[in-house]
Coordinates of C-alpha atoms in Angstrom, one line a residue:
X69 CA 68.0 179.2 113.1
X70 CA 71.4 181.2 112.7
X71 CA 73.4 182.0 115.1
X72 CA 75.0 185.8 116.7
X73 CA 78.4 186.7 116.0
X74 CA 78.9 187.4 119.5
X75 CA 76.6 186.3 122.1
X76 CA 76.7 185.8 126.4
X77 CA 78.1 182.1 125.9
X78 CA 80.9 183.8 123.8
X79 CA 81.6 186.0 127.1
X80 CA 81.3 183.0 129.6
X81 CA 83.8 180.9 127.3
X82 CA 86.3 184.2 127.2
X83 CA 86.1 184.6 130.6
X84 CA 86.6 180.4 131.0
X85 CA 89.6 180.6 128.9
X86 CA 91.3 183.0 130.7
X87 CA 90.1 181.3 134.4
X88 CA 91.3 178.1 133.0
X89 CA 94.9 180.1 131.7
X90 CA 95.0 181.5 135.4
X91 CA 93.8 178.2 137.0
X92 CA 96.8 175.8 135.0
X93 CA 99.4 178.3 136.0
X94 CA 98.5 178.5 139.7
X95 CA 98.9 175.2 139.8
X96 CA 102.2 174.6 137.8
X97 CA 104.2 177.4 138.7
X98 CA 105.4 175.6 141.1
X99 CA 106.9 172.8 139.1
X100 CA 109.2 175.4 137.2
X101 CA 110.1 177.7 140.7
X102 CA 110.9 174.4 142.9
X103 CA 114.1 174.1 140.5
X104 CA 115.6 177.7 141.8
X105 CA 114.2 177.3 144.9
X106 CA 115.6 173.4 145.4
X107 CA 118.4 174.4 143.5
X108 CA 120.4 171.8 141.5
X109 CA 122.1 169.3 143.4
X110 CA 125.2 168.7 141.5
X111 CA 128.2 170.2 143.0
X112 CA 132.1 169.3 142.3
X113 CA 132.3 166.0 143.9
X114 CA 128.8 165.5 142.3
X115 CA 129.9 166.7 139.5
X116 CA 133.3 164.0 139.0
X117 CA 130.7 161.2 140.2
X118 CA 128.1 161.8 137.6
X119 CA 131.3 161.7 135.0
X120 CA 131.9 158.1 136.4
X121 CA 128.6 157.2 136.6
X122 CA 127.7 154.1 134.3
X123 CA 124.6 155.4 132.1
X124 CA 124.7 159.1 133.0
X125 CA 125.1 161.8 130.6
X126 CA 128.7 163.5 130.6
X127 CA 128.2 167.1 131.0
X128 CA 129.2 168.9 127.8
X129 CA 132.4 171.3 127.3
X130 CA 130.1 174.6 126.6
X131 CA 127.0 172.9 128.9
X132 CA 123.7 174.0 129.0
X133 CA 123.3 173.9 132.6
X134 CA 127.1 173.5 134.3
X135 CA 129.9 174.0 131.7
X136 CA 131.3 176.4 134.4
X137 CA 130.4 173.3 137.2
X138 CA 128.7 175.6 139.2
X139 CA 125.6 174.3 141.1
X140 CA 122.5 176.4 141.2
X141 CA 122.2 176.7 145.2
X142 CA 118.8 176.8 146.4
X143 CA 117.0 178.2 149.9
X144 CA 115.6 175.2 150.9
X145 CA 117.5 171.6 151.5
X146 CA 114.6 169.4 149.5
X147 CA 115.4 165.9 148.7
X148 CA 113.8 164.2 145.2
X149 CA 111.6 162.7 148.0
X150 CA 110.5 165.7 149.2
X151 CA 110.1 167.1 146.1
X152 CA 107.6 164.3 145.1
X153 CA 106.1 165.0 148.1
X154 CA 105.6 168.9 147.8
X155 CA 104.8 168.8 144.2
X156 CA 102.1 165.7 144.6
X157 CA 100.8 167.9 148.0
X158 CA 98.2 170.3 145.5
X159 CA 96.6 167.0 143.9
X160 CA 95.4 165.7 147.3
X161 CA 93.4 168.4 148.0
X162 CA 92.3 168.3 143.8
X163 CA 91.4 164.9 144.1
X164 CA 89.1 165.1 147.5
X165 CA 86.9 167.9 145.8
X166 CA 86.6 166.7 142.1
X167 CA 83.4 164.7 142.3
X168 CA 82.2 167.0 145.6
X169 CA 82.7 170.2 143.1
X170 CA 80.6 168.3 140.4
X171 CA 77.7 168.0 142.8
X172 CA 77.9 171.7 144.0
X173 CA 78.2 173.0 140.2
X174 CA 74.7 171.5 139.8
X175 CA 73.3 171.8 143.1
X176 CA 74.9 175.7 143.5
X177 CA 75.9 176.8 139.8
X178 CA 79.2 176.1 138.0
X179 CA 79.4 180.1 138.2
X180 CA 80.2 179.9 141.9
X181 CA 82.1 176.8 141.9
X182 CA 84.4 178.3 139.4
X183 CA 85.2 181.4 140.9
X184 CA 86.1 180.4 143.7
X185 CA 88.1 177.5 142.7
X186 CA 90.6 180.7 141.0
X187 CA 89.9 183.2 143.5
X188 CA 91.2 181.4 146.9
X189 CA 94.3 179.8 145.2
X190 CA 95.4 183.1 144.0
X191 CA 95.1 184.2 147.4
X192 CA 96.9 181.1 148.8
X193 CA 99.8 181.4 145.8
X194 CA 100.7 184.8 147.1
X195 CA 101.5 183.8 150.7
X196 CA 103.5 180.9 149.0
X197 CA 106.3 182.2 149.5
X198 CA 105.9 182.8 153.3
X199 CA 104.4 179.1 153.8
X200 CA 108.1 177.9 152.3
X201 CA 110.2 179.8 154.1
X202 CA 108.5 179.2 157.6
X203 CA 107.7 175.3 156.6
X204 CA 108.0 172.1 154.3
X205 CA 104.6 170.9 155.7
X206 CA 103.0 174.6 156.0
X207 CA 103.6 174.6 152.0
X208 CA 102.4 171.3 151.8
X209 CA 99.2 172.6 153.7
X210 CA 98.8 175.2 151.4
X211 CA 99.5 173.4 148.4
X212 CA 96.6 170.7 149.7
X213 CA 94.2 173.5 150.3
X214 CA 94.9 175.3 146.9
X215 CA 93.9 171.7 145.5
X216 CA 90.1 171.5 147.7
X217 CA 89.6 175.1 146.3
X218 CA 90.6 173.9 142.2
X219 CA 88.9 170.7 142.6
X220 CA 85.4 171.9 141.2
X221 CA 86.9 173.7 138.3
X222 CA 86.4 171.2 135.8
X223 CA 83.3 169.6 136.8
X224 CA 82.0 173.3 136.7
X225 CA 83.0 173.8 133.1
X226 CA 81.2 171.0 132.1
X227 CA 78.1 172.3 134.2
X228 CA 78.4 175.7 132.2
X229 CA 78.8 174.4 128.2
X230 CA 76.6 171.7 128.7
X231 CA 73.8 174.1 129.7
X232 CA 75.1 176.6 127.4
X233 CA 76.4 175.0 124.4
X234 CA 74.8 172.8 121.6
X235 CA 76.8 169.3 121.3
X236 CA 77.8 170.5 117.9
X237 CA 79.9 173.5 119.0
X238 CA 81.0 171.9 122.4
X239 CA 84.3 170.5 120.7
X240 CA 85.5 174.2 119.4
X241 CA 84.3 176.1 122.8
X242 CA 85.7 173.6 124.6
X243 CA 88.9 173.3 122.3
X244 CA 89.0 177.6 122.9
X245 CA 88.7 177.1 126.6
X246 CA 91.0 174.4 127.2
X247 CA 93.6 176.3 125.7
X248 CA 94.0 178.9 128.1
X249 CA 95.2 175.9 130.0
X250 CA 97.9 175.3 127.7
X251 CA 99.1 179.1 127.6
X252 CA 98.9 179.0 131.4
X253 CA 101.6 176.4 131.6
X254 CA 103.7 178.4 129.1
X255 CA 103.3 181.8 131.2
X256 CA 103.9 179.9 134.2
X257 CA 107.0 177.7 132.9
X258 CA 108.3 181.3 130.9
X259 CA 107.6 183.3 132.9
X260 CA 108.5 181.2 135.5
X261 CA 112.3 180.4 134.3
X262 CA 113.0 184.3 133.5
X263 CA 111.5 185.6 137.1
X264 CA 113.9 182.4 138.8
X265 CA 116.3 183.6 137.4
X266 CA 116.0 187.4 138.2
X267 CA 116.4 189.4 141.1
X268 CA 112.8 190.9 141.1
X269 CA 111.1 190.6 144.0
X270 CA 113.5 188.1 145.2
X271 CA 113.2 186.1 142.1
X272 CA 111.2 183.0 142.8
X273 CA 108.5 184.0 144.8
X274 CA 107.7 187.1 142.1
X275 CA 106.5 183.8 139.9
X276 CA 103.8 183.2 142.7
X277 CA 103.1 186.9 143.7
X278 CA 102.3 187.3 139.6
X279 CA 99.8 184.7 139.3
X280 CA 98.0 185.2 142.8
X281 CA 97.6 189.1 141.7
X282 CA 96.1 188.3 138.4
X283 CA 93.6 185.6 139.6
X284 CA 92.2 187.7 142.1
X285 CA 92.1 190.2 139.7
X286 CA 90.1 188.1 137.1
X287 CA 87.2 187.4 139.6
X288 CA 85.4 190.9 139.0
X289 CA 84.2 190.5 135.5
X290 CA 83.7 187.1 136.4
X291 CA 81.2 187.5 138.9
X292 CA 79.4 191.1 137.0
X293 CA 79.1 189.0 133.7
X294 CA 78.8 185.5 134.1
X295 CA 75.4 183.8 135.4
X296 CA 74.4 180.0 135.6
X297 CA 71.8 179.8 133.2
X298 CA 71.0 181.6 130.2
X299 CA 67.3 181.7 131.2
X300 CA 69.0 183.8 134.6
X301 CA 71.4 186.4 132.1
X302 CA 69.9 189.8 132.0
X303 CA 71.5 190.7 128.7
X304 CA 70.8 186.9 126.8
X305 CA 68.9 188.0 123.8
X306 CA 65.6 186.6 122.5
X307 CA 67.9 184.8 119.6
X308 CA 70.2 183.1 121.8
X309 CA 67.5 181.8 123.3
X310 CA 65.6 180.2 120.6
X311 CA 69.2 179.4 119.3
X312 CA 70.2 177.3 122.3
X313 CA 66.5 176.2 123.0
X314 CA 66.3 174.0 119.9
X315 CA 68.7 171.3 121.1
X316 CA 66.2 169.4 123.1
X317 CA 67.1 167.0 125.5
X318 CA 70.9 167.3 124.9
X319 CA 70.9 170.0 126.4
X320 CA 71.5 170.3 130.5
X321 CA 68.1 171.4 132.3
X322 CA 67.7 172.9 135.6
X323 CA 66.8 170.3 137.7
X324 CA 69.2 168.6 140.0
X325 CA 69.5 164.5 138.9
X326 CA 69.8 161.9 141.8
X327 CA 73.5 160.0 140.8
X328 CA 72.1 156.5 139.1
X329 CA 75.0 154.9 141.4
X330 CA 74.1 151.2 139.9
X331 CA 74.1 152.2 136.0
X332 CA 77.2 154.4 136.6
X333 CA 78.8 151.0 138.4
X334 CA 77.5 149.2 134.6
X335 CA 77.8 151.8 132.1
X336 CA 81.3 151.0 129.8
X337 CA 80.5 154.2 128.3
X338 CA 81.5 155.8 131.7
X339 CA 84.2 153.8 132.4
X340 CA 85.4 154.4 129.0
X341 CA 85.8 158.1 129.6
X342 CA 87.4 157.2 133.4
X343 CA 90.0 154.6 132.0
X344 CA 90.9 158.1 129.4
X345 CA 91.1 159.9 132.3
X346 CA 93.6 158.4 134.3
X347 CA 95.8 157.2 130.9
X348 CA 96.0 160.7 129.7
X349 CA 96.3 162.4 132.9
X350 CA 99.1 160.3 134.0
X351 CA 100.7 160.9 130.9
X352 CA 100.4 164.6 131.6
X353 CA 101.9 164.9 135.0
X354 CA 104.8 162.7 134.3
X355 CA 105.5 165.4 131.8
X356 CA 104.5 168.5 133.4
X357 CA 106.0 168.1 137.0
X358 CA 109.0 166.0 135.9
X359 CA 110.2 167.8 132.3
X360 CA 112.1 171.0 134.2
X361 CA 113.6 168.2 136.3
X362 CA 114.3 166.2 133.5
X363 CA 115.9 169.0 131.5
X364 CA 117.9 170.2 134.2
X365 CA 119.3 166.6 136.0
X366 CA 119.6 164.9 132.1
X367 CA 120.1 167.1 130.0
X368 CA 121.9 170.2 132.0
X369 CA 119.7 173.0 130.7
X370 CA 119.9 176.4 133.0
X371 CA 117.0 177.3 134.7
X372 CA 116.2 180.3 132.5
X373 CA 116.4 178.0 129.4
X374 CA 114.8 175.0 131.2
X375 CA 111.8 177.8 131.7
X376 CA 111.7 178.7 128.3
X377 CA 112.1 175.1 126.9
X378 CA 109.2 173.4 129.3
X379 CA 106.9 176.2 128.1
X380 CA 107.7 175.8 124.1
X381 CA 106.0 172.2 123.9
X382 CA 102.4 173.5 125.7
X383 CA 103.0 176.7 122.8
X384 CA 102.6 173.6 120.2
X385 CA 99.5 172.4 121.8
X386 CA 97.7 175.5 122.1
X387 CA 98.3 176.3 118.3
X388 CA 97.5 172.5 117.1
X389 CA 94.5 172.4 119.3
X390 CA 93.2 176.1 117.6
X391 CA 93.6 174.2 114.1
X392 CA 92.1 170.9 115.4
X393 CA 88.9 172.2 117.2
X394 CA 88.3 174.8 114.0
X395 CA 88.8 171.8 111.5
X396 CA 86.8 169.0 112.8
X397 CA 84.0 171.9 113.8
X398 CA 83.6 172.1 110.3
X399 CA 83.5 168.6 109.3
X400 CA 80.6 167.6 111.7
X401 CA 79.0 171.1 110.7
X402 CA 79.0 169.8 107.1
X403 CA 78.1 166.1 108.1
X404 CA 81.8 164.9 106.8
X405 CA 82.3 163.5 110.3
X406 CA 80.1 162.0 113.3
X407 CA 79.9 163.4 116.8
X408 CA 81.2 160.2 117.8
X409 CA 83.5 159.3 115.2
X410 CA 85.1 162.9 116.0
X411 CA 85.6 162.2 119.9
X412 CA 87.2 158.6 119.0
X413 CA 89.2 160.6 116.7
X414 CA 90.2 163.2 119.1
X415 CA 91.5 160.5 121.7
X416 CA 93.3 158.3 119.7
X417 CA 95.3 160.6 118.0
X418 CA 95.9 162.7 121.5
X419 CA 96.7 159.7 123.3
X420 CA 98.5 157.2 120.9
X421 CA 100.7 160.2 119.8
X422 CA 102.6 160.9 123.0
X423 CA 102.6 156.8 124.0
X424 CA 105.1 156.6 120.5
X425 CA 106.9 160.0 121.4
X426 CA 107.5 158.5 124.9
X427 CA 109.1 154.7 123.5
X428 CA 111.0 157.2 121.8
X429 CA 112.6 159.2 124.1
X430 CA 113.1 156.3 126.4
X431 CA 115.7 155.1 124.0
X432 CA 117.4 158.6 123.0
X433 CA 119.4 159.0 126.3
X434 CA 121.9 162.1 126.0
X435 CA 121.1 163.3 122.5
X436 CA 119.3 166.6 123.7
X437 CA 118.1 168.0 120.3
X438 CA 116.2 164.8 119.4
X439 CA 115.0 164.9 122.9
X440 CA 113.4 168.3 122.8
X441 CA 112.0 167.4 119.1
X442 CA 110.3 164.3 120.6
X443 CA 109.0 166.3 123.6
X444 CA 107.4 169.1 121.7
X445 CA 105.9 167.0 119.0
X446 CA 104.5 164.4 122.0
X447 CA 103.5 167.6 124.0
X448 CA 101.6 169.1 120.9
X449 CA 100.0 166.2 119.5
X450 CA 98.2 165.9 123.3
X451 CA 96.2 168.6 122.7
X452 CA 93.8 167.3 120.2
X453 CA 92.8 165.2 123.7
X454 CA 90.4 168.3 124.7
X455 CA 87.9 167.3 121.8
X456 CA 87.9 164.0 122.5
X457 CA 86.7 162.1 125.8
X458 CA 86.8 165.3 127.6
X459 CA 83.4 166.2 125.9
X460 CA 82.1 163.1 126.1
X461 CA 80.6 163.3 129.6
X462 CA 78.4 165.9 128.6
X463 CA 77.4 164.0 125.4
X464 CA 76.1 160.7 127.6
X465 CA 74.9 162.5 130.7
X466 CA 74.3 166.6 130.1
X467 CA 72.2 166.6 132.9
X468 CA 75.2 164.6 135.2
X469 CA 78.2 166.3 133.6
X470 CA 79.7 168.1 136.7
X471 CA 79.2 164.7 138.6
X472 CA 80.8 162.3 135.7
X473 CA 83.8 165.0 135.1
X474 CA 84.0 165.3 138.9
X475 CA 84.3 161.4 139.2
X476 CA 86.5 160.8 136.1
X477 CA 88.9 163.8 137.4
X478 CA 89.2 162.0 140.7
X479 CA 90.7 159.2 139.2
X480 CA 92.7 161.6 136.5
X481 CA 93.8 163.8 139.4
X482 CA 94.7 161.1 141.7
X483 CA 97.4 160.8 138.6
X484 CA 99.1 163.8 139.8
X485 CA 99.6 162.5 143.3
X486 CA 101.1 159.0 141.8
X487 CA 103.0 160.5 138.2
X488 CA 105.3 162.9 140.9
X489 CA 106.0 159.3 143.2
X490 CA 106.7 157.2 140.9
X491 CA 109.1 159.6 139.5
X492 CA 110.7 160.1 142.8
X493 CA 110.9 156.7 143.5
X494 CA 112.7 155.8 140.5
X495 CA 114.8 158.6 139.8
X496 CA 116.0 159.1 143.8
X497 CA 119.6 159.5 143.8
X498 CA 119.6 158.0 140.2
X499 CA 119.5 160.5 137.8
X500 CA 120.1 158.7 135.0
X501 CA 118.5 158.4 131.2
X502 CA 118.0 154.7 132.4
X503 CA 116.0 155.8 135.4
X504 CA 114.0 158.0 133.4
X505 CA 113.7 155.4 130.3
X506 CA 111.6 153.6 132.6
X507 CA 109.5 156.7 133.3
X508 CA 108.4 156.9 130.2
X509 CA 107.5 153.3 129.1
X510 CA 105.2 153.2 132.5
X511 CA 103.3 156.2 131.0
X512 CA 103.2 154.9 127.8
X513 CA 101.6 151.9 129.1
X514 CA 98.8 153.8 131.0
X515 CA 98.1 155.7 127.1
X516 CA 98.0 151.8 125.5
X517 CA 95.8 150.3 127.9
X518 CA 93.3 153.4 129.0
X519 CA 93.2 154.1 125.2
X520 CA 91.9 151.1 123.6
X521 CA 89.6 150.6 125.9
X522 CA 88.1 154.1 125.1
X523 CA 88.6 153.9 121.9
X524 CA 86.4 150.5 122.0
X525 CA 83.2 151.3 124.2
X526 CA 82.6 154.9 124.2
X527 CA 79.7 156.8 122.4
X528 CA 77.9 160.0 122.0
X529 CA 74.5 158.8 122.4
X530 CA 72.5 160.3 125.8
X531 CA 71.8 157.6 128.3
X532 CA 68.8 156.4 129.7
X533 CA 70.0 157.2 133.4
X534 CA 70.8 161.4 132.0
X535 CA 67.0 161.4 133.0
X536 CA 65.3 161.5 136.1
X537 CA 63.2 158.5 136.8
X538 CA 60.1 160.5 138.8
X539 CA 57.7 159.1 141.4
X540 CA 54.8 159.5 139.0
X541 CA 56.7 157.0 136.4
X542 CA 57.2 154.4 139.0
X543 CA 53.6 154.4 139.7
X544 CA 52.0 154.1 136.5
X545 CA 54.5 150.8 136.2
X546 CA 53.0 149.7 139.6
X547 CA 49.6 150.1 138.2
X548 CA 50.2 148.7 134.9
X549 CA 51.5 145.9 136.3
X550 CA 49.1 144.9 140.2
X551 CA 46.0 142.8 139.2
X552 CA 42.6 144.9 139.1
X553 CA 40.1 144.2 141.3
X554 CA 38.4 141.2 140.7
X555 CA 40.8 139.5 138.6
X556 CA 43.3 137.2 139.5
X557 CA 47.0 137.7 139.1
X558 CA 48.7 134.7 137.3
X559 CA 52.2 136.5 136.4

């Protein structure tokens, strides 16, 4: 059966990548905007203590950040604690909703789940900037409610491609969508450093005014074009259809599954794709909320530049994850390369890349071109992640995907509330490449551990518990097994 150049699962990942592009950079935008609106806290007397400070970085002659030893003053008197605290506030909310956004995408349709989950943080990131200026805890409030809206996101996605999308084009759709993530951290972290920076709109708050515009934008094609099923889409041909329709029982069906609680609690294929989760998405936050802070406390980068040079590493990714998802696509197209052997593949390299880049950098302390080297190629080398244990959930369980992704991104999301603490607890008022050396060898722990154990018990095979075990089965057992009349039972 061959396949249309251009058919309504085309549109609904399109539409997905950009979502997910708009979704990533409502959510990080604040990580590059806390750093103008924080400001930097080294002043003069800072600034001669750091100099005497045993194991921090001397600030150059022609700085990045401070070679005129000027401190970028901010509007608001945040501490590191309170910046651990504001920037962890969004993954409360994220990590509440996860597995309750799971269930609705199958109970209500990912298409609902998902919209919303862009529509109401958009609206929430463009009162931002009145939430901060009236209160620390009103744009903690907002930050936690922006996280219940996101939380079904990615359960939904999963709902979506595995009712839309044979296994054996999951891992490029998937690679295509996930993407727009990447991008969105580099148009929130680009953008992000430039608008800081600038006088537009009163500079920082133009980053969240941006981003709330576009997402609410984005929601009317969403909601004309995109339906649940493709047995609901008015404009699905006849050969999608029979294309999509051929994949059996590996592909999602309509009907709702009861959660197997007792084989999820024994499955190590599960657990193998939870213990990925949290590894990977630790990894990931450490990076993504603590690099601008990293670059401008370490390694004295201005915020324009610390913009520009957070957003260059997630412009890696995006282009290695395009060559990645196209390349293996066409090995388990031509049989070169197993489903399973290809999300094994994925992982490993994805995971076990940043781990080295992170021993690394723990031992390069103020040498800031071999830092940023180190960074981008970690950074980059995480993307190949996406076609790895990502996918996996709907491989074991299409039927379950929202509710295994929305379990396994409880535990990965509950990452971002802890990478942002740790940080803070370790780096409060000790700024130092030590401080941060130990950072990075935590993370790259959590990749070791979570890894290998992935790497070790997880498969691509469906699972008995994908299917529902109905009434009508139960009693034929019952039958099969009660004496018949007249007889006597002697089991």
């Amino acid at each position: 059966m061959t396949k249309e150049a251009w058919g309504c699962r085309h549109t609904l990942a399109l539409l997905y990548f950009f979502g997910i592009l708009l979704s990533c950079a409502l959510r990080v935008n604040l990580s590059i905007a806390i750093v103008a609106m924080a400001g930097t806290r080294i002043d003069e007397v800072k600034y001669t203590t750091r100099l005497n400070q045993s194991g921090a970085c001397l600030l150059p002659e022609d700085g990045y950040l401070l070679g005129d030893k000027q401190a970028i003053e901010g509007d608001f008197d945040w501490d590191a604690g309170d910046l651990g605290l504001i920037l962890g506030a969004f993954f409360w909310g994220y990590t509440l909703t996860n597995f309750l956004g799971g269930r609705a995408a199958e109970h209500l349709g990912g298409r609902l789940v998902f919209g919303i989950g862009i529509v109401i943080p958009a609206f929430l990131s463009i009162v931002t900037p009145f939430c901060a200026y009236q209160s620390k805890w009103l744009l903690i409030a907002n930050r936690i409610l922006a996280g219940v809206a996101q939380g079904g996101t990615l359960p939904s996605l999963a709902v979506l491609i595995s009712t839309w999308v044979i296994p054996k084009e999951r891992s490029k759709f998937t690679s295509y969508v996930y993407i727009g993530s990447n991008l969105g951290t580099v148009a929130a972290m680009s953008l992000g450093g430039l608008l800081s920076s600038s006088t537009f709109m009163g500079g920082w708050p133009s980053i969240f005014y941006l981003f709330g515009i576009l997402g609410l934008v984005w929601g009317i094609p969403w909601f004309l074009f995109i339906r649940d099923s493709h047995e609901k889409h008015p404009r699905v041909s006849a050969k999608e259809l029979e294309y999509i329709a051929q994949e059996g029982n590996t592909m999602r069906t309509k009907k709702v599954i009861a959660i197997p609680w007792k084989d999820l609690g024994t499955s190590l294929p599960f657990w193998a794709i939870v213990f990925a989760c949290f590894g990977n998405s630790f990894g990931f936050y450490i990076l993504l909320n603590g690099l601008p802070q990293y670059f401008a406390n370490i390694l004295y980068f201005d915020i324009k530049s610390n913009g520009l040079l957070s957003a260059v590493p997630y412009l890696g990714m995006t282009l290695l994850l395009l060559f990645w998802g196209q390349l293996t696509d066409s090995f388990v197209q031509r049989k070169m390369l197993s489903v399973r052997t290809l999300r094994k593949l994925s992982t490993a390299v994805g995971c076990y890349g940043p781990m080295l880049g992170l021993v690394a950098l723990s031992f390069v302390r103020c040498d800031a071109v071999a830092a940023l080297v180190i960074l981008c190629l970690s950074i980059s080398i995480s993307g190949v992640t996406y076609c790895g244990y990502p996918v996996s959930n709907q491989d074991i369980a299409p039927n379950l995907s929202g509710t295994l992704v929305g379990l396994a991104n409880t535990v990965g999301a509950f990452t971002g509330i802890l990478a942002p603490g740790i940080t803070g607890l370790i780096t409060q008022g000790n700024q130092t490449p030590d401080a941060w050396r130990l950072v990075f060898l935590i993370t790259a722990g959590g990749y070791l551990i979570s890894t290998t154990f992935y790497l070790i018990f997880a498969t691509d095979q469906v699972q008995p518990w994908n299917e529902c075990k109905s009434r009508q089965t139960k009693e034929i057992k019952q039958e099969l097994h009660s004496p018949r009349p007249g007889t006597m039972d002697f089991s």
